[in-house]
Amino acid sequence: MAARGARRLLGSLWIALFLGQPDPAAAAARSSSQSPAGSTVRTFTPFYFLVEPVDTLSVRGAFVILNCSAYCEPSPKIEWKKDGTFLNLVSDDRRQLLPDGSLLINGVVHSKHNKPDEGYYQCVATVESLGTIVSRTAKLTVAGLPRFTSQPESTSVYRGNSVILNCEVNADLVPFVRWEQDRQPFFLDDRVFTLPSGALIISNVTDGDGGLYRCVIESGGSPKYSDEAELKVLPDPEVPLNLVFLRQPSPLTKVTGQSAVFPCVTSGFPTPVIKWMRNEEELTIEDSERFLLLAGGSLEISDITEDDAGTYACIVDNGNETIEAQADLTVQAPPEFLKQPANIYAHESMDIVFECEVTGKPTPTVKWIKNGDMVIPSDYFKIVKEHNLQVLGLVKSDEGFYQCIAENDVGNAQAGAQLIILEHDVAIPTLPPTSLTSATTDHLAPATTGPLPSAPRDVVASLVSTRFIKLTWRTPASDPHGDNLTYTVFYTKEGINRERVENTSRPGEMQVTIQNLMPETVYVFRVVAQNRHGPGESSIPLKVATQPEVQLPGPAPNIRAYANSPTSITVTWDTPLSGNGEIQNYKLYYMEKGTDNEQDVDVGGHSYTINGLKKYTEYSFRVVAYNKHGPGVSTQDVVVQTLSDVPSAAPQNLSLEVRNSKSIIIHWQPPPAGTHNGQITGYKIRYRKASRKSEVTESIGGTQLFQLIEGLERGTEYSFRVAALTSNGTGPATDWISAETFESDLDETRVPEVPSSLHVRPLVTSIVVSWTPPENQNIVVRGYAIGYGIGSPHAQTIKVDYKQRYYTIENLDPSSHYVITLKAFNNVGEGIPLYESAVTRPHTVPDPSPMMPPVGVQASILSHDTIRITWADNSLPKNQKITDARYYTVRWKTNIPANTKYKTANTTTLSYLVTSLKPNTLYEFSVMVTKGRRSSTWSMTAHGTTFELVPTSPPKDVTVVSKEGKPRTIIVNWQPPSEANGKITGYIIYYSTDVNAEIHDWVIEPVVGNRLTHQIQELTLDTPYYFKIQARNSKGMGPMSEAVQFRTPKALGSAGKGSRPLDIGPDYKPPMSGSNSPHGSPTSPLDSNMLLVIIVSVGVITIVIVVIVAVFCTRRTTSHQKKKRAACKSVNGSHKYKGNSKDVKPPDLWIHHERLELKPIDKSPDPNPIMTDTPIPRNSQDITPVDNSMDSNIHQRRNSYRGHESEDSMSTLAGRRGMRPKMMMPFDSQPPQQSVRNTPSTDTMPASSSQTCCADHQDPESATASYLANAQEEDSGQSLPTAHVRPSHPLKSFAVPAVPPTGSTYDPALPSTPLLTQQVHSVKTASIGTLGRTRPPMPVVVPSAPDVQETTRMLEDSESNYEPDELTKEMAHLEGLMKDLNAITTA
């Protein structure tokens, strides 16, 4: 009985709460006093706004009160937000909070450059431990300075006619306008009324209406008067006058409840009759309370409703003629609630729905607020049925106040409800309201004391599908029968703390089916049994994964969307081909392009029209079909744009600049974004004289944002206005603004003179500056530049109009010394400045103490352009939860000392994602925190380097030049890409004779990344080639450069000394049957016996020369010889290398039968000289001369390896296509100390050269150079360099080439025999000089080949053997050389 009584009392409490019982707290107290212990129900706390702020219009300097009052017990704390940010009213000397919660603003501040009070205000009420609610937002508008956009002009009117006297002001000043006749107030009556624009209309004019008229603006302070205009009344005309519209109706947009006036003022005789039509039906104005015919025939509609929208036509008839004009009335409605959210009781794990239905025009958007914070949709907070909020799996923290905020262009409204989450042992007071879903129906009765059931046994998933799971279990061990037990199943996604609940349908039932699950998702289930004493123990959690989706509908085919109007789009589609059962309904998703706010609507058919869209805006649509298993596969997005319309706003920032006495230039900005409603096709400019009644001139220009109006009159004031055009028509125009042309053309060939005076008046945080113009009025002044700063006037500069004579500098520091400068300027420049200083007054309120800076700033690199910054805030609680209005500022810049420019961003969380960074760039980051007026210093910096990215630009400055003396060899030069996005690891050169060929048909040349030049040989003469280059880094290949064309020369140029006369193509074959050497040079077939004789003779001569040189070196011991030797050592000592002259060994010369080579006898100081990053020079010009006494430069040749280019590697188009195999020995196969050094080609030394020390220093090197130069030339046609050096001309540099017998072939296994030189230290100097430092790439000049005559003779000699008499002559020549050497030794 007690339990039933408690339920009845609690049910009456619920009804009382919703029916507005005066004292719900008392009712709750009475209810709870009669309930058993342990089942007390917390009551809903009345918490709502008694008064909310409304939109307010104010004037500068006035005081404004924004009303706000909230009811709750205990009393709530009231705070205010402006533009979404909390106001700090404690330290604000102009804004203060009144006792009832209203906001008082003293002395509204408003200027052209500073509008701190204008904006959107919102009242926030908070009760600790209960929650927070927010009011509607109210807009505070401050009227501008009193200014007339048009003024009354003198006119005359016939008696009985109507007349209009213009006095147009800004819309926010219209309430402050009144009229005077002969400087006395002019009262309105049934003949006289004013239009909303301020214009005065007098109908049925009488003689008493004549006089002087002026309009007055009284917006606080002294009134502002317009010009006076004289109205003359003429007698009735004798003849009929044509009907003319003095003012026609114009389109209007009004909000419900407002009034609208359609002017219809005409002039003519006889006096006409005016009637009005709406939507082609005549209006019956006489019997209507809301429609009123004003004086002269204008129509006023009061208390507008949505039904009043339509097209209104004014028809004027005087018996002789009829004229007509019409205009549209558009009615908008602020949001209004059709159904407000209701208070809800619930248990944890339940699902609830707050309902909220709104109407309005345009269609309102709805957002939900919980305890003052925006509700972000997620898996557990969902917006259903367009506006309702569904919360799944309640937890205790969900408790609080929820508000539905509806807003559109003309207003906003809010309605709220409270959610209370009861303990599981407390029953919900009444039958579950409609806000509880069927799955969470709870039949708990008030609990009594007694034993509770144990955990249910053997919980299993007996049926698992894609979207539902059936659970079964056995009774608890404590109650084997379990007939009176009910069961509750709690379930959640794995890893989610929110549990949802499902109850069995009747006592004793031991199975339940959980619906609306997600496919392929792991869920955790547990079951709790409950008896009349309450819930028992929970079962062990059971994890079950749903099956993959297989039974869902496919995508709807033939989805199409088309625009019906500027604000509506219709979408159609067909039934899915694979429906997998009956289609129950469709869900249409749509979203404005470029946003991430996707909305949806349920549709039962195959088409739907969406209204209330933005004009001339792209939207994307997709459709999802639903069957009994759930949503199917979405269609592809279809994008369509709403139709265009006329602009809905006027251009912005209209300004006038008087150029001279006959022209004015107009500047403006386009209408605000989102109001163009189409493509702006031009602008319409209207202007007229402002001093007297004159015709309006129209000028239609293009899309430029300025227009020069010429041909104006001197010293005349003109008014201008601008409207934007689309293909649909003309949008609203700006307000009239005026400027006066100069009386005479002033001088603008020089800057203005100094202003004649400057005065300053300091305040606490501002300084009022006033001045007078320069004394010389004959120089054009376009404006004034005011500079100011602490100690220096160059910190900030503000420019004002030339008409202005004072300015207030705001936001200054108290008690600070400011220096102020004033300069007049024109189009030539700024004039001489005038200086003044002032000290701002001290502030009475001390500055707030700074906050602690964030700590633990870390930079986590996510990609090539994104870094996540995280930090901690020691001023927050341990859980680092932000509950106040603090925000953080993150700043970053590249870590370059010269770069001091930071970028910043604000966030309200403890992390920030910095995007749009440069790849492979080191950045530094720091963070500061701001709360109200308190800010911290910058934190310690964190650094992070973005990942590399493939190059996004090609190599630049690609040039191709021909090699001097080598017409079939070209040199390609380039510069690295501008956007390398990482370290360049290599380049690929593509070249082809057909620029349109597929890229895989082009020949490619890989080049290492530190090279910026490359040679390509064996090209075809007089042929155009096309070259492209592509860079690569660790992330991949970049784009290719544009193709560069180069045509090889037509003919071979004559070769100089030591140059190669012609390039022998890959198809060249020797005339005899002798086989080619591995380098492609033909060998001459000689008799084997003759070869043996030559070898023996050369060996004997070599031994004799060695003995003679040894004797020669031991006998030169005189003091004269010692001095020469010392001089020679001093020369050698100038080389910076490791070692000294005692390491130099005597020359070792011998003849090899196959080829002549250089064998370096020094050990390289670098154990692995080829593994360096040094750029390798390609010729003799790449290395700086080591010694000034040497005529040639020393080179280091870098070893090549597979996949990369060597220093002198050259490729041929034919060779790349495999037309001639070559046998080569890569450097990698040689020990490191045997790397070859190249020296430039020089003239060969005659055998009888002077044998002084210094000659010894140079000549052997010259000989070596000729061999190495020729080796370089011969090897240049191969893709990989070799360590072999082929012979030059016979008998050159003491060398006789050995000629193998006919038919002999080259054996690659033969050892190569180097040629030793005395100039060992010179070679070592070249090695050390290039390994020590990086040299920039230089133009490539490869040493040239032998003379034409010599090479030709070598080719010709290869056709026959040497005769014995020729050999005898050669031997005799050698014997002569030996005799000369002996004579020198004896001397």
Coordinates of C-alpha atoms in Angstrom, one line a residue, residues 456 470-476 481-489 502-513 527-530:
P456 CA 22.7 -14.6 -13.8
K470 CA 20.0 -12.2 -29.1
L471 CA 21.2 -13.0 -25.6
T472 CA 20.0 -15.9 -23.4
W473 CA 21.0 -16.9 -19.8
R474 CA 20.0 -19.1 -16.8
T475 CA 18.5 -18.0 -13.5
P476 CA 20.9 -17.0 -10.7
H481 CA 13.1 -20.8 -10.2
G482 CA 13.3 -17.1 -10.9
D483 CA 9.7 -16.7 -11.8
N484 CA 9.5 -13.3 -10.1
L485 CA 12.8 -11.9 -11.4
T486 CA 13.2 -9.3 -14.0
Y487 CA 16.4 -8.8 -15.9
T488 CA 18.3 -5.7 -17.2
V489 CA 20.9 -6.0 -20.0
E502 CA 17.5 -3.0 -22.4
N503 CA 14.9 -4.7 -20.1
T504 CA 13.1 -8.0 -20.5
S505 CA 9.4 -7.6 -21.4
R506 CA 8.0 -9.7 -18.5
P507 CA 9.1 -11.4 -15.2
G508 CA 10.9 -14.7 -15.6
E509 CA 11.9 -14.1 -19.2
M510 CA 15.5 -15.0 -19.8
Q511 CA 16.2 -13.7 -23.2
V512 CA 16.4 -10.3 -24.9
T513 CA 17.2 -9.1 -28.4
V527 CA 23.0 -9.0 -17.2
V528 CA 21.6 -8.0 -13.8
A529 CA 18.7 -9.7 -12.1
Q530 CA 16.4 -7.8 -9.8

